[in-house]
Amino acid sequence: MSPVQALLTDAVCEAARRSVLCWLATVDAEGQPNVSPKEVWAIADEQHVVVAHIASPVSARNIAQHPQVCLSFVDVFVQKGFKLLGRAREVLADDTEFATWAKPLLAMVGQRFTIQSVLVIQVQSVAAIVAPSYRFYPDDTTEASQVSSAMRGYNVQAVEKDKP
């Protein structure tokens, strides 16, 4: 048997680290989509992403009915990210697996939030997300130009780092 190919590569992990939020898309029993921002999430290993169910009853209910999900994240300054498709399941707080899956999430929240359960996503495919400028104007578009444009658009100024 051949080993499972790592879908969550170093590039995906680095992009995830730079993203503040992810967006989890689910669908209910009637086929109605639901997209919900998630602030507490992490790449658990080369095949799994974990999302804290802090206040996500709709996402949890939808996953119980239809486990297919889409999780997307983008670095808003560089304007690149990834779309992950996979199958999700909910691991409840009293489940023996909870401590393992919740570990990276608990490290993020400390005592700030109670994690009701963990939404564990087994990633089945990964696709890049890039702003249209990278495709339509490849000679003029760089990560630096996108960051500069985004900083102007968001009215954000860079913080000068102290010199040693």
Tab-separated table of N, CA and C in Angstrom, residues 18-94:
chain	number	residue	atom	x	y	z
A	18	ARG	N	-0.802	32.747	7.916
A	18	ARG	CA	-0.933	34.185	7.672
A	18	ARG	C	-2.381	34.655	7.563
A	19	SER	N	-3.327	33.739	7.589
A	19	SER	CA	-4.741	34.097	7.433
A	19	SER	C	-5.419	34.200	8.793
A	20	VAL	N	-6.117	35.272	9.001
A	20	VAL	CA	-6.765	35.516	10.286
A	20	VAL	C	-8.023	34.676	10.434
A	21	LEU	N	-8.821	34.617	9.382
A	21	LEU	CA	-10.071	33.865	9.383
A	21	LEU	C	-10.059	32.825	8.274
A	22	CYS	N	-10.900	31.834	8.439
A	22	CYS	CA	-11.232	30.972	7.317
A	22	CYS	C	-12.743	31.031	7.169
A	23	TRP	N	-13.237	30.553	6.056
A	23	TRP	CA	-14.665	30.531	5.775
A	23	TRP	C	-15.049	29.091	5.524
A	24	LEU	N	-16.000	28.589	6.302
A	24	LEU	CA	-16.450	27.212	6.182
A	24	LEU	C	-17.820	27.188	5.518
A	25	ALA	N	-17.902	26.510	4.380
A	25	ALA	CA	-19.160	26.382	3.655
A	25	ALA	C	-19.726	24.986	3.884
A	26	THR	N	-20.997	24.949	4.268
A	26	THR	CA	-21.735	23.701	4.479
A	26	THR	C	-23.067	23.829	3.748
A	27	VAL	N	-23.836	22.754	3.749
A	27	VAL	CA	-25.161	22.780	3.131
A	27	VAL	C	-26.128	22.029	4.035
A	28	ASP	N	-27.367	22.535	4.120
A	28	ASP	CA	-28.344	21.884	4.989
A	28	ASP	C	-29.141	20.815	4.244
A	29	ALA	N	-30.091	20.205	4.923
A	29	ALA	CA	-30.862	19.094	4.359
A	29	ALA	C	-31.660	19.501	3.124
A	30	GLU	N	-32.010	20.779	3.014
A	30	GLU	CA	-32.757	21.257	1.849
A	30	GLU	C	-31.846	21.766	0.743
A	31	GLY	N	-30.545	21.676	0.944
A	31	GLY	CA	-29.591	22.153	-0.056
A	31	GLY	C	-29.253	23.625	0.064
A	32	GLN	N	-29.686	24.265	1.143
A	32	GLN	CA	-29.390	25.682	1.355
A	32	GLN	C	-27.956	25.836	1.866
A	33	PRO	N	-27.131	26.605	1.163
A	33	PRO	CA	-25.739	26.773	1.615
A	33	PRO	C	-25.641	27.690	2.820
A	34	ASN	N	-24.590	27.499	3.582
A	34	ASN	CA	-24.265	28.328	4.732
A	34	ASN	C	-22.755	28.545	4.713
A	35	VAL	N	-22.342	29.794	4.748
A	35	VAL	CA	-20.920	30.126	4.823
A	35	VAL	C	-20.715	30.890	6.114
A	36	SER	N	-19.762	30.430	6.901
A	36	SER	CA	-19.568	30.982	8.233
A	36	SER	C	-18.086	31.249	8.491
A	37	PRO	N	-17.751	32.459	8.976
A	37	PRO	CA	-16.350	32.738	9.308
A	37	PRO	C	-15.947	31.979	10.565
A	38	LYS	N	-14.722	31.495	10.556
A	38	LYS	CA	-14.185	30.766	11.705
A	38	LYS	C	-12.849	31.404	12.094
A	39	GLU	N	-12.763	31.780	13.340
A	39	GLU	CA	-11.574	32.456	13.851
A	39	GLU	C	-10.582	31.483	14.487
A	40	VAL	N	-11.077	30.368	15.009
A	40	VAL	CA	-10.215	29.418	15.707
A	40	VAL	C	-10.177	28.128	14.891
A	41	TRP	N	-9.083	27.967	14.167
A	41	TRP	CA	-8.923	26.819	13.283
A	41	TRP	C	-7.432	26.588	13.083
A	42	ALA	N	-7.088	25.375	12.680
A	42	ALA	CA	-5.668	25.045	12.506
A	42	ALA	C	-5.530	23.859	11.563
A	43	ILE	N	-4.387	23.787	10.944
A	43	ILE	CA	-4.042	22.587	10.186
A	43	ILE	C	-3.464	21.608	11.194
A	44	ALA	N	-4.105	20.465	11.316
A	44	ALA	CA	-3.727	19.485	12.339
A	44	ALA	C	-2.611	18.571	11.887
A	45	ASP	N	-2.639	18.184	10.619
A	45	ASP	CA	-1.605	17.310	10.055
A	45	ASP	C	-1.677	17.425	8.538
A	46	GLU	N	-1.041	16.531	7.819
A	46	GLU	CA	-0.964	16.637	6.357
A	46	GLU	C	-2.284	16.355	5.649
A	47	GLN	N	-3.289	15.895	6.385
A	47	GLN	CA	-4.580	15.557	5.777
A	47	GLN	C	-5.786	16.215	6.435
A	48	HIS	N	-5.605	16.840	7.594
A	48	HIS	CA	-6.755	17.302	8.381
A	48	HIS	C	-6.639	18.770	8.805
A	49	VAL	N	-7.787	19.422	8.785
A	49	VAL	CA	-7.949	20.758	9.353
A	49	VAL	C	-8.965	20.631	10.478
A	50	VAL	N	-8.734	21.334	11.568
A	50	VAL	CA	-9.664	21.326	12.687
A	50	VAL	C	-10.214	22.735	12.897
A	51	VAL	N	-11.498	22.788	13.196
A	51	VAL	CA	-12.188	24.056	13.425
A	51	VAL	C	-12.910	23.951	14.758
A	52	ALA	N	-12.740	24.961	15.589
A	52	ALA	CA	-13.424	24.972	16.880
A	52	ALA	C	-14.884	25.328	16.703
A	53	HIS	N	-15.755	24.506	17.279
A	53	HIS	CA	-17.185	24.845	17.357
A	53	HIS	C	-17.339	25.601	18.665
A	54	ILE	N	-17.320	26.922	18.526
A	54	ILE	CA	-17.504	27.811	19.673
A	54	ILE	C	-18.937	28.331	19.654
A	55	ALA	N	-19.360	28.770	18.484
A	55	ALA	CA	-20.718	29.286	18.290
A	55	ALA	C	-21.146	28.936	16.862
A	56	SER	N	-21.127	27.666	16.547
A	56	SER	CA	-21.354	27.193	15.175
A	56	SER	C	-22.442	26.126	15.089
A	57	PRO	N	-23.615	26.344	15.679
A	57	PRO	CA	-24.617	25.286	15.640
A	57	PRO	C	-25.094	24.948	14.228
A	58	VAL	N	-25.163	25.929	13.345
A	58	VAL	CA	-25.622	25.662	11.981
A	58	VAL	C	-24.584	24.828	11.238
A	59	SER	N	-23.319	25.184	11.362
A	59	SER	CA	-22.261	24.405	10.699
A	59	SER	C	-22.258	22.964	11.211
A	60	ALA	N	-22.339	22.788	12.519
A	60	ALA	CA	-22.326	21.439	13.099
A	60	ALA	C	-23.534	20.630	12.639
A	61	ARG	N	-24.707	21.239	12.647
A	61	ARG	CA	-25.919	20.538	12.203
A	61	ARG	C	-25.815	20.150	10.726
A	62	ASN	N	-25.338	21.083	9.903
A	62	ASN	CA	-25.211	20.792	8.478
A	62	ASN	C	-24.216	19.666	8.218
A	63	ILE	N	-23.106	19.647	8.927
A	63	ILE	CA	-22.098	18.594	8.756
A	63	ILE	C	-22.684	17.232	9.134
A	64	ALA	N	-23.528	17.198	10.162
A	64	ALA	CA	-24.164	15.935	10.548
A	64	ALA	C	-25.063	15.415	9.426
A	65	GLN	N	-25.647	16.318	8.658
A	65	GLN	CA	-26.552	15.937	7.569
A	65	GLN	C	-25.811	15.681	6.259
A	66	HIS	N	-24.825	16.511	5.975
A	66	HIS	CA	-24.053	16.434	4.727
A	66	HIS	C	-22.596	16.746	5.058
A	67	PRO	N	-21.732	15.762	5.096
A	67	PRO	CA	-20.363	15.997	5.538
A	67	PRO	C	-19.445	16.723	4.536
A	68	GLN	N	-19.879	16.872	3.284
A	68	GLN	CA	-19.028	17.568	2.310
A	68	GLN	C	-18.966	19.051	2.658
A	69	VAL	N	-17.743	19.591	2.739
A	69	VAL	CA	-17.545	20.997	3.096
A	69	VAL	C	-16.479	21.625	2.198
A	70	CYS	N	-16.451	22.944	2.248
A	70	CYS	CA	-15.397	23.720	1.607
A	70	CYS	C	-14.894	24.710	2.637
A	71	LEU	N	-13.588	24.738	2.841
A	71	LEU	CA	-12.961	25.685	3.757
A	71	LEU	C	-11.992	26.514	2.928
A	72	SER	N	-12.130	27.841	2.998
A	72	SER	CA	-11.264	28.735	2.231
A	72	SER	C	-10.607	29.737	3.156
A	73	PHE	N	-9.405	30.137	2.795
A	73	PHE	CA	-8.711	31.187	3.535
A	73	PHE	C	-7.809	31.949	2.575
A	74	VAL	N	-7.656	33.246	2.851
A	74	VAL	CA	-6.879	34.126	1.988
A	74	VAL	C	-6.090	35.089	2.861
A	75	ASP	N	-4.842	35.299	2.520
A	75	ASP	CA	-4.051	36.378	3.110
A	75	ASP	C	-4.563	37.646	2.426
A	76	VAL	N	-5.258	38.508	3.156
A	76	VAL	CA	-5.922	39.657	2.536
A	76	VAL	C	-4.951	40.679	1.961
A	77	PHE	N	-3.707	40.670	2.397
A	77	PHE	CA	-2.741	41.616	1.853
A	77	PHE	C	-2.103	41.081	0.570
A	78	VAL	N	-1.627	39.867	0.593
A	78	VAL	CA	-1.006	39.259	-0.593
A	78	VAL	C	-2.083	38.891	-1.619
A	79	GLN	N	-3.295	38.636	-1.134
A	79	GLN	CA	-4.447	38.275	-1.949
A	79	GLN	C	-4.248	36.930	-2.648
A	80	LYS	N	-3.752	35.995	-1.849
A	80	LYS	CA	-3.604	34.601	-2.256
A	80	LYS	C	-4.038	33.726	-1.087
A	81	GLY	N	-4.495	32.535	-1.405
A	81	GLY	CA	-4.886	31.598	-0.370
A	81	GLY	C	-5.215	30.251	-0.983
A	82	PHE	N	-6.061	29.487	-0.289
A	82	PHE	CA	-6.396	28.143	-0.748
A	82	PHE	C	-7.843	27.797	-0.439
A	83	LYS	N	-8.392	26.949	-1.285
A	83	LYS	CA	-9.715	26.371	-1.100
A	83	LYS	C	-9.514	24.884	-0.860
A	84	LEU	N	-10.028	24.394	0.267
A	84	LEU	CA	-9.902	22.993	0.632
A	84	LEU	C	-11.278	22.343	0.586
A	85	LEU	N	-11.402	21.259	-0.154
A	85	LEU	CA	-12.638	20.490	-0.176
A	85	LEU	C	-12.415	19.220	0.621
A	86	GLY	N	-13.429	18.802	1.356
A	86	GLY	CA	-13.262	17.585	2.134
A	86	GLY	C	-14.544	17.143	2.801
A	87	ARG	N	-14.369	16.145	3.659
A	87	ARG	CA	-15.472	15.586	4.443
A	87	ARG	C	-15.209	15.908	5.902
A	88	ALA	N	-16.247	16.404	6.553
A	88	ALA	CA	-16.110	16.818	7.948
A	88	ALA	C	-16.948	15.925	8.855
A	89	ARG	N	-16.524	15.910	10.105
A	89	ARG	CA	-17.291	15.231	11.146
A	89	ARG	C	-17.086	16.014	12.428
A	90	GLU	N	-18.044	15.881	13.319
A	90	GLU	CA	-17.964	16.573	14.593
A	90	GLU	C	-17.462	15.621	15.665
A	91	VAL	N	-16.469	16.064	16.421
A	91	VAL	CA	-15.948	15.304	17.554
A	91	VAL	C	-16.364	16.064	18.813
A	92	LEU	N	-17.239	15.446	19.583
A	92	LEU	CA	-17.798	16.079	20.780
A	92	LEU	C	-16.792	16.103	21.930
A	93	ALA	N	-17.020	17.005	22.866
A	93	ALA	CA	-16.096	17.199	23.990
A	93	ALA	C	-15.932	15.956	24.851
A	94	ASP	N	-16.925	15.086	24.915
A	94	ASP	CA	-16.798	13.880	25.736
A	94	ASP	C	-16.278	12.675	24.949
